[in-house]
Short mmCIF file of C-alpha atoms and ligand atoms in Angstrom, two decimals:
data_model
loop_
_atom_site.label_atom_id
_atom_site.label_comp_id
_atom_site.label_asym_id
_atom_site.label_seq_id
_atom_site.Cartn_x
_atom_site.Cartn_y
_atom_site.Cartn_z
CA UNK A 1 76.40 75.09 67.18
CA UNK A 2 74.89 78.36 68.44
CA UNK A 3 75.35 81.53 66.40
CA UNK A 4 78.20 84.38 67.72
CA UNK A 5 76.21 86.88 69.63
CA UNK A 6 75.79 90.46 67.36
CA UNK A 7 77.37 92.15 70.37
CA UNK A 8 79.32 91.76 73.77
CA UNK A 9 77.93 93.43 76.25
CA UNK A 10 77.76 97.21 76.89
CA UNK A 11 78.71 97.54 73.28
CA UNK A 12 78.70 101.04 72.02
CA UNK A 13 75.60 102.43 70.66
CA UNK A 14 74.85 103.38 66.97
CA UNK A 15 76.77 106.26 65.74
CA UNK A 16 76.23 109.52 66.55
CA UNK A 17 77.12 113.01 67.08
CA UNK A 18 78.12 115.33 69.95
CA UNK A 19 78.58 119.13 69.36
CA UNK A 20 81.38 120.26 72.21
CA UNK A 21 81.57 124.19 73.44
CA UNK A 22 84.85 124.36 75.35
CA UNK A 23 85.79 128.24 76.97
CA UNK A 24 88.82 128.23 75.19
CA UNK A 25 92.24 127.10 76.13
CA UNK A 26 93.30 129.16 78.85
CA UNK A 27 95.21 126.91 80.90
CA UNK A 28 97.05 123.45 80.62
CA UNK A 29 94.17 121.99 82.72
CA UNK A 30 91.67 123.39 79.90
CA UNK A 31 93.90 122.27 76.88
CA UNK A 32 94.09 118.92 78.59
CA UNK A 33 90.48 118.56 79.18
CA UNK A 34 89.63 119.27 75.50
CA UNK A 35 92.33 116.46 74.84
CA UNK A 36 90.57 113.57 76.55
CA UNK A 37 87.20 114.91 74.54
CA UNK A 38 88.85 114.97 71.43
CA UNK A 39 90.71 111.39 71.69
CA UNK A 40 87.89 109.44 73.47
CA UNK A 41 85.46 110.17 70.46
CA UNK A 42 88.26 109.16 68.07
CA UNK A 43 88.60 105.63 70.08
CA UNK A 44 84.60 105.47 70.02
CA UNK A 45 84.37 106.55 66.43
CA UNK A 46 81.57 109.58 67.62
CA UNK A 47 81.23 112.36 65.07
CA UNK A 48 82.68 115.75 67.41
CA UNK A 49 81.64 118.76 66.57
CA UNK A 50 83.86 121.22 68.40
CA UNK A 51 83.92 125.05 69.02
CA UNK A 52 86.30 126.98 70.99
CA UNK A 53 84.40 130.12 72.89
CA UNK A 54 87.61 132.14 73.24
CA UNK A 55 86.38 132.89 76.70
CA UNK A 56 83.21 134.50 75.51
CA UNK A 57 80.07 133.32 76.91
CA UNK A 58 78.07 134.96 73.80
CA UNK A 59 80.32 132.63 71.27
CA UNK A 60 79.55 129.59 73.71
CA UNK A 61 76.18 130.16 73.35
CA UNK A 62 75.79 130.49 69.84
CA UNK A 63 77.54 127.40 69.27
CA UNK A 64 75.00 125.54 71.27
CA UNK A 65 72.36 127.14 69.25
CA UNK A 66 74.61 125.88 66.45
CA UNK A 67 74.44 122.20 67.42
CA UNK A 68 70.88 122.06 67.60
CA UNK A 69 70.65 123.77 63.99
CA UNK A 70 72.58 120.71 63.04
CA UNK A 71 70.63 118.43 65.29
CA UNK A 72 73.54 116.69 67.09
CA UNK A 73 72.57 113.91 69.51
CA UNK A 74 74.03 115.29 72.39
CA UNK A 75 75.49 118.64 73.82
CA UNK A 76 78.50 118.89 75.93
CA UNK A 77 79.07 122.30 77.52
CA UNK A 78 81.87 123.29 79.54
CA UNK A 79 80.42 126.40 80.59
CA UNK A 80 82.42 129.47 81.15
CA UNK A 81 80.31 131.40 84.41
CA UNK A 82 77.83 130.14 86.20
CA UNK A 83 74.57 132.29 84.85
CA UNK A 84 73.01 133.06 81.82
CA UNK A 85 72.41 129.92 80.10
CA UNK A 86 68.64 129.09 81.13
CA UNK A 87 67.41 130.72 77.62
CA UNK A 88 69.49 128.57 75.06
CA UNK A 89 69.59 125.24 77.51
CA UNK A 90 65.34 126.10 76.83
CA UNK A 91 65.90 125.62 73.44
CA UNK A 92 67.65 122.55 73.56
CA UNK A 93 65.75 121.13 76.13
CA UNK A 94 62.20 121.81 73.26
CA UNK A 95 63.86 119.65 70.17
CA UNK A 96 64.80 117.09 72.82
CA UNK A 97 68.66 117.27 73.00
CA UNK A 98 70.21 116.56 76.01
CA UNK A 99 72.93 118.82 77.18
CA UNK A 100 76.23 117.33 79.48
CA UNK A 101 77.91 120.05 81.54
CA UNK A 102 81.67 119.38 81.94
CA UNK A 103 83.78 120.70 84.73
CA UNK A 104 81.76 124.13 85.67
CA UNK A 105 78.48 124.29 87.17
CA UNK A 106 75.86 126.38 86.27
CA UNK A 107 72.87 128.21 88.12
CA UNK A 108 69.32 127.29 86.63
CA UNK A 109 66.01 127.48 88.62
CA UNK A 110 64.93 124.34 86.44
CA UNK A 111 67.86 121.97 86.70
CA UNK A 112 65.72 119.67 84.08
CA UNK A 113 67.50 121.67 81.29
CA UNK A 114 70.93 119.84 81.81
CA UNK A 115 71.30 115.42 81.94
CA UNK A 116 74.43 115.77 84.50
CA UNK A 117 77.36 117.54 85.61
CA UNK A 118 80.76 115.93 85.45
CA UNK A 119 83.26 118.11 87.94
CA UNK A 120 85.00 118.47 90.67
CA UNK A 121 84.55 119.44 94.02
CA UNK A 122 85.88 122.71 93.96
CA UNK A 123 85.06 123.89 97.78
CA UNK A 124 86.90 121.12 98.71
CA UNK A 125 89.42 121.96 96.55
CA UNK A 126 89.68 125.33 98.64
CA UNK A 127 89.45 123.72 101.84
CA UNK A 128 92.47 121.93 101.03
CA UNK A 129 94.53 124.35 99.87
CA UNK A 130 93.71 126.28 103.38
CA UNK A 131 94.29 123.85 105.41
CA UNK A 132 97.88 122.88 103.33
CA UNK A 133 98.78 126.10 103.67
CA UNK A 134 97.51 126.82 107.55
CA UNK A 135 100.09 123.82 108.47
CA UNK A 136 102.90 125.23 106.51
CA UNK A 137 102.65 128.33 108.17
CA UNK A 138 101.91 127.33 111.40
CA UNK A 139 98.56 129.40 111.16
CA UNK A 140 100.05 132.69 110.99
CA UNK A 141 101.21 135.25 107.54
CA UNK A 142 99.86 137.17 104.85
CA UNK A 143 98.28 135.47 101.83
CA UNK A 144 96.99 137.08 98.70
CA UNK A 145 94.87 135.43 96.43
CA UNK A 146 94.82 134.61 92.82
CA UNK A 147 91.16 134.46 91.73
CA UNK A 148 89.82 132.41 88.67
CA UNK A 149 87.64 134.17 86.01
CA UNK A 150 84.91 136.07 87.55
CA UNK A 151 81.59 134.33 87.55
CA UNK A 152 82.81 131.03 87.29
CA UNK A 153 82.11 127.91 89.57
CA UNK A 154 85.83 127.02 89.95
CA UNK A 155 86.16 130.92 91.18
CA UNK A 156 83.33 131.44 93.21
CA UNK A 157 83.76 127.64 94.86
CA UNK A 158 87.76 127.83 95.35
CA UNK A 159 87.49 130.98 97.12
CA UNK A 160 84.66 130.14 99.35
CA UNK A 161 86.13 126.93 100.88
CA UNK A 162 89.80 128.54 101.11
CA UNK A 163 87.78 131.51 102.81
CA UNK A 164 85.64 128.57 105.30
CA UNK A 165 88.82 127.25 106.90
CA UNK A 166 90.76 130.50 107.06
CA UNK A 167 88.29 132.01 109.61
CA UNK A 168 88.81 129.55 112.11
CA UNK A 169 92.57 131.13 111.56
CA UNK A 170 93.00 134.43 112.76
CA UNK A 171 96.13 135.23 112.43
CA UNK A 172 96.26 134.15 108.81
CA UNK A 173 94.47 137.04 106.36
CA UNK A 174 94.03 137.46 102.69
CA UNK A 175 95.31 140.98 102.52
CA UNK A 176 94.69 140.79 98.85
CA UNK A 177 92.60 139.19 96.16
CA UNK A 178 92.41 139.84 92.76
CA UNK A 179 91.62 137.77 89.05
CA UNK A 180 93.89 136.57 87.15
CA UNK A 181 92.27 135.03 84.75
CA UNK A 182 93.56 131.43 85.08
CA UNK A 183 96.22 132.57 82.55
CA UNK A 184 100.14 132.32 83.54
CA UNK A 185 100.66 136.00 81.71
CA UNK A 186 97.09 137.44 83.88
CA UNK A 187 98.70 135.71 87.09
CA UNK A 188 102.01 136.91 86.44
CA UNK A 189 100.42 140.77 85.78
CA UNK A 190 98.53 140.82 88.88
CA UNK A 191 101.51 139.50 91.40
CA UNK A 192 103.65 141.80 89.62
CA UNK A 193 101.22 144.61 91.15
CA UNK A 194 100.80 142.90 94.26
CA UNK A 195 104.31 143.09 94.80
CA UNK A 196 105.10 146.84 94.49
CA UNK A 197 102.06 147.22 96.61
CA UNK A 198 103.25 145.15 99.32
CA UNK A 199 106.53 144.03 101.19
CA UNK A 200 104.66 141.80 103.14
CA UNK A 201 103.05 138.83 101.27
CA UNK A 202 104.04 135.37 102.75
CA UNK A 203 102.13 133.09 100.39
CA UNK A 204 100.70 133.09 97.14
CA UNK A 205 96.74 131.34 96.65
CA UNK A 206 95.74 130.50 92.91
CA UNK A 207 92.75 129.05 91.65
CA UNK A 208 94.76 127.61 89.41
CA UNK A 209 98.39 126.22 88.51
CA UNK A 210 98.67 128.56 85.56
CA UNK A 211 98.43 131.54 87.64
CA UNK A 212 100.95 130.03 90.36
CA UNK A 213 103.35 129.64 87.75
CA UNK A 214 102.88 133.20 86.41
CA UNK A 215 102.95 133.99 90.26
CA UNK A 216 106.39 132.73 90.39
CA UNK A 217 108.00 133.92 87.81
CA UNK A 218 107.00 137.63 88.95
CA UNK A 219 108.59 137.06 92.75
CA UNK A 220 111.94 135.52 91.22
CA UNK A 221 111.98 138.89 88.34
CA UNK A 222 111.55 141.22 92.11
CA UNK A 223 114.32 139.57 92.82
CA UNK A 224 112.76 137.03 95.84
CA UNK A 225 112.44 132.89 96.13
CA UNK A 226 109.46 131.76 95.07
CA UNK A 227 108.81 128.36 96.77
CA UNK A 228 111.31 129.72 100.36
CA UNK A 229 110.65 133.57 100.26
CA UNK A 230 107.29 133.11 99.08
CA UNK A 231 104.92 129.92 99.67
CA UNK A 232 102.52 129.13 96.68
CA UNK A 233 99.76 126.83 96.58
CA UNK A 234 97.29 125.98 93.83
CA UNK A 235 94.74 123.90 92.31
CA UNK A 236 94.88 121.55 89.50
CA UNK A 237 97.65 119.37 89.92
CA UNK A 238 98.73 119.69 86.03
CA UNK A 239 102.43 118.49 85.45
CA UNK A 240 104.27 121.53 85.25
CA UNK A 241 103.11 122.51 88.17
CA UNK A 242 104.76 119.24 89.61
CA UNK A 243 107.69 119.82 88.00
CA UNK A 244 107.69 123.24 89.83
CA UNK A 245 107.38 122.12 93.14
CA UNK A 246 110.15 119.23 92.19
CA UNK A 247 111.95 122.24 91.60
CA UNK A 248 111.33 124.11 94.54
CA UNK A 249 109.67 126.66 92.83
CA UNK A 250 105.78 126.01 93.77
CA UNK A 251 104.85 124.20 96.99
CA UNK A 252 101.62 122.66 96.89
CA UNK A 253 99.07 121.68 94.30
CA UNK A 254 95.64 120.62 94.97
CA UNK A 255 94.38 118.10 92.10
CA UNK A 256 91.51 118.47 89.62
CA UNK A 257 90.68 115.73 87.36
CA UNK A 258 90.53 117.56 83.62
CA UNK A 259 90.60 113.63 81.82
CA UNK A 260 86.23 114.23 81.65
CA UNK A 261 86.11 112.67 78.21
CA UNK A 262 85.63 108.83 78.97
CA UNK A 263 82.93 109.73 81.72
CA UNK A 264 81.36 112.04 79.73
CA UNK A 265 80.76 109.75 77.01
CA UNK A 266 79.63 106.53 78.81
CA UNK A 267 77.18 109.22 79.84
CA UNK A 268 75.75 110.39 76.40
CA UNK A 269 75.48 106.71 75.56
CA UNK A 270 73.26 105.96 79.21
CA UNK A 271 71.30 108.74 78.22
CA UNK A 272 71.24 107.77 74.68
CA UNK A 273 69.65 104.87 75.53
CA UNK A 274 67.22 105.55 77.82
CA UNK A 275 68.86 105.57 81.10
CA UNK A 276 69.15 107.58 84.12
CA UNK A 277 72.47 109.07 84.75
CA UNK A 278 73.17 111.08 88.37
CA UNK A 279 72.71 114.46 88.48
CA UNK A 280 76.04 115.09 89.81
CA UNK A 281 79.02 112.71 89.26
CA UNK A 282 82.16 114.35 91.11
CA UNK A 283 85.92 112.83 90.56
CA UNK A 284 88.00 112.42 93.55
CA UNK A 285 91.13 114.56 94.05
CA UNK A 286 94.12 114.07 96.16
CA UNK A 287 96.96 116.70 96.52
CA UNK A 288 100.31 117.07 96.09
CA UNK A 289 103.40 118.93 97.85
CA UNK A 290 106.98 118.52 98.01
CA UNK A 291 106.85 114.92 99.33
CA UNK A 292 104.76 113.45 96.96
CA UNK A 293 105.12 115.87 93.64
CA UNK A 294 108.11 114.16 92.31
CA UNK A 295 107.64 110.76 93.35
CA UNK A 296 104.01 111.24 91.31
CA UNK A 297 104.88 112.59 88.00
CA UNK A 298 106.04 109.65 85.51
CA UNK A 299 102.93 108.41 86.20
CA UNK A 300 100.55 111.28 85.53
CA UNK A 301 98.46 111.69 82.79
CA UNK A 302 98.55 115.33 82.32
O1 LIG B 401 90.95 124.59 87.36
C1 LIG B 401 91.43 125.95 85.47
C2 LIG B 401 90.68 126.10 84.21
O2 LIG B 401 86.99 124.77 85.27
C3 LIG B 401 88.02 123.28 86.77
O3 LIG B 401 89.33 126.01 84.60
C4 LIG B 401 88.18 124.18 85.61
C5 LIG B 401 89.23 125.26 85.78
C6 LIG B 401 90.65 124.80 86.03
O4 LIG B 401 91.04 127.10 83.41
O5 LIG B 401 92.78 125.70 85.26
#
């Protein structure tokens, strides 16, 4: 009669603590990012420690130096640009705590000062969207663009691999390309001005949903179709956007996978316990247009 074993296996470590700097909660992609964070350390019982950065970099970082005043086990960073970090990932990196990056790259020379990156692949992301939208228009019209916050990966990636297959296309330009933030109100502002400026736009390219939907509703108050007068396409693949493009008002939605939590924990507990974890660990995104978006949405998760 042999004793139960203590544990099955791949049973959760001992307790312990992870301090989480978000960017804020600029966009339903971001809200539901900090969701699957929040309710995946509830269902592992791990103490969270979380601070919003309000989209400043400087809060961000002081809330890592925070966390390793309180000597959390682990660091999760969803960092808001891509420079600027090397001196506080330094000081984590001397009292031993390992810092996860979720969703944004950063540029280090030393890439020691970070376990792993949990994201996307945002060129690709781009490269979709381009390629979406050079088929819908039979490679020919005027696009502007809707950029993501300056300095980030998302922005910086998105608009390179939209820019990549738009050159084989020359008939198709970005006439104009400014940020909006990855806020609805920011991407509403800016189309607004595009707008007045210009009688010509044929299609609207976001970084993200938000901004598409913001797009939207400024070509419907001038008085034009978004979704027939106007094409839009965007990244994230969040469900009002899919509502949207049920509705005819977006057309096209590239995903991005914001549900980081589970992967980014089964992480901390492989490093945690000695393990290697890959440097890089990128979920896989499909897209979604008007002959998929409604057929797909009682079964998404955010
Ligand atoms: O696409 C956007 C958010 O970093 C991938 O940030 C993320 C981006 C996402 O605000 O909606």
């Amino acid at each position: 009669n042999s004793p139960a074993p203590e544990t099955k296996t791949g049973a959760a470590p001992k307790k312990y603590t992870v301090g989480f700097s978000q960017i804020g909660a600029e966009s339903a992609w971001r809200t539901a990012e900090t969701k699957s964070v929040q309710d995946e350390a509830q269902k592992r019982g791990v103490t969270l420690k979380f601070a919003d950065g309000q989209q400043k970099q400087e809060l961000q970082i002081q809330a890592v130096r925070s966390f390793i005043a309180q000597k959390v086990d682990v660091i999760f960073l969803a960092p808001k640009v891509e420079t600027g970090w090397e001196p506080v990932l330094r000081e984590a990196k001397r009292v031993n705590i390992p810092v996860i990056l979720l969703d944004r790259g950063i540029k280090v020379s030393d890439d020691s000062l970070y376990k792993t990156l949990l994201t996307s692949d945002f060129v690709e992301e781009g490269r979709m969207a381009a390629n979406w939208l050079a088929k819908r228009m039979n490679g020919k019209g005027n696009i502007v663009e809707l950029q993501g916050t300056v300095g980030s990966a998302p922005a910086n990636d998105r608009k390179q691999g939209f820019a990549e297959v738009l050159a084989k296309f020359p008939d198709m330009k970005v006439t104009r390309s400014q940020t909006g933030d990855f806020t609805i109100a920011k991407g509403k502002e800016v189309m607004e001005a595009f707008l007045k400026a210009d009688p010509t736009i044929q299609a609207v390219y976001a970084h993200n949903d938000d901004m598409a939907l913001g797009a939207a509703q400024a070509i419907e108050e001038a008085g034009k179709k978004p979704g027939k007068d106007i094409i839009l396409v965007s990244i994230d693949g969040v469900h009002q956007a899919l509502e949207a493009i049920k509705d005819g008002k977006l057309n096209c939605s590239v995903e991005c996978n914001p549900l980081l939590g589970p992967g980014a924990f089964d992480a901390a507990e492989q490093i945690l316990a000695g393990k290697d974890v890959p440097k890089r660990i990128v979920s896989k995104d499909q897209q979604f247009d008007e002959s998929t978006a409604a057929q797909a949405l009682p079964t998404r998760k955010y």
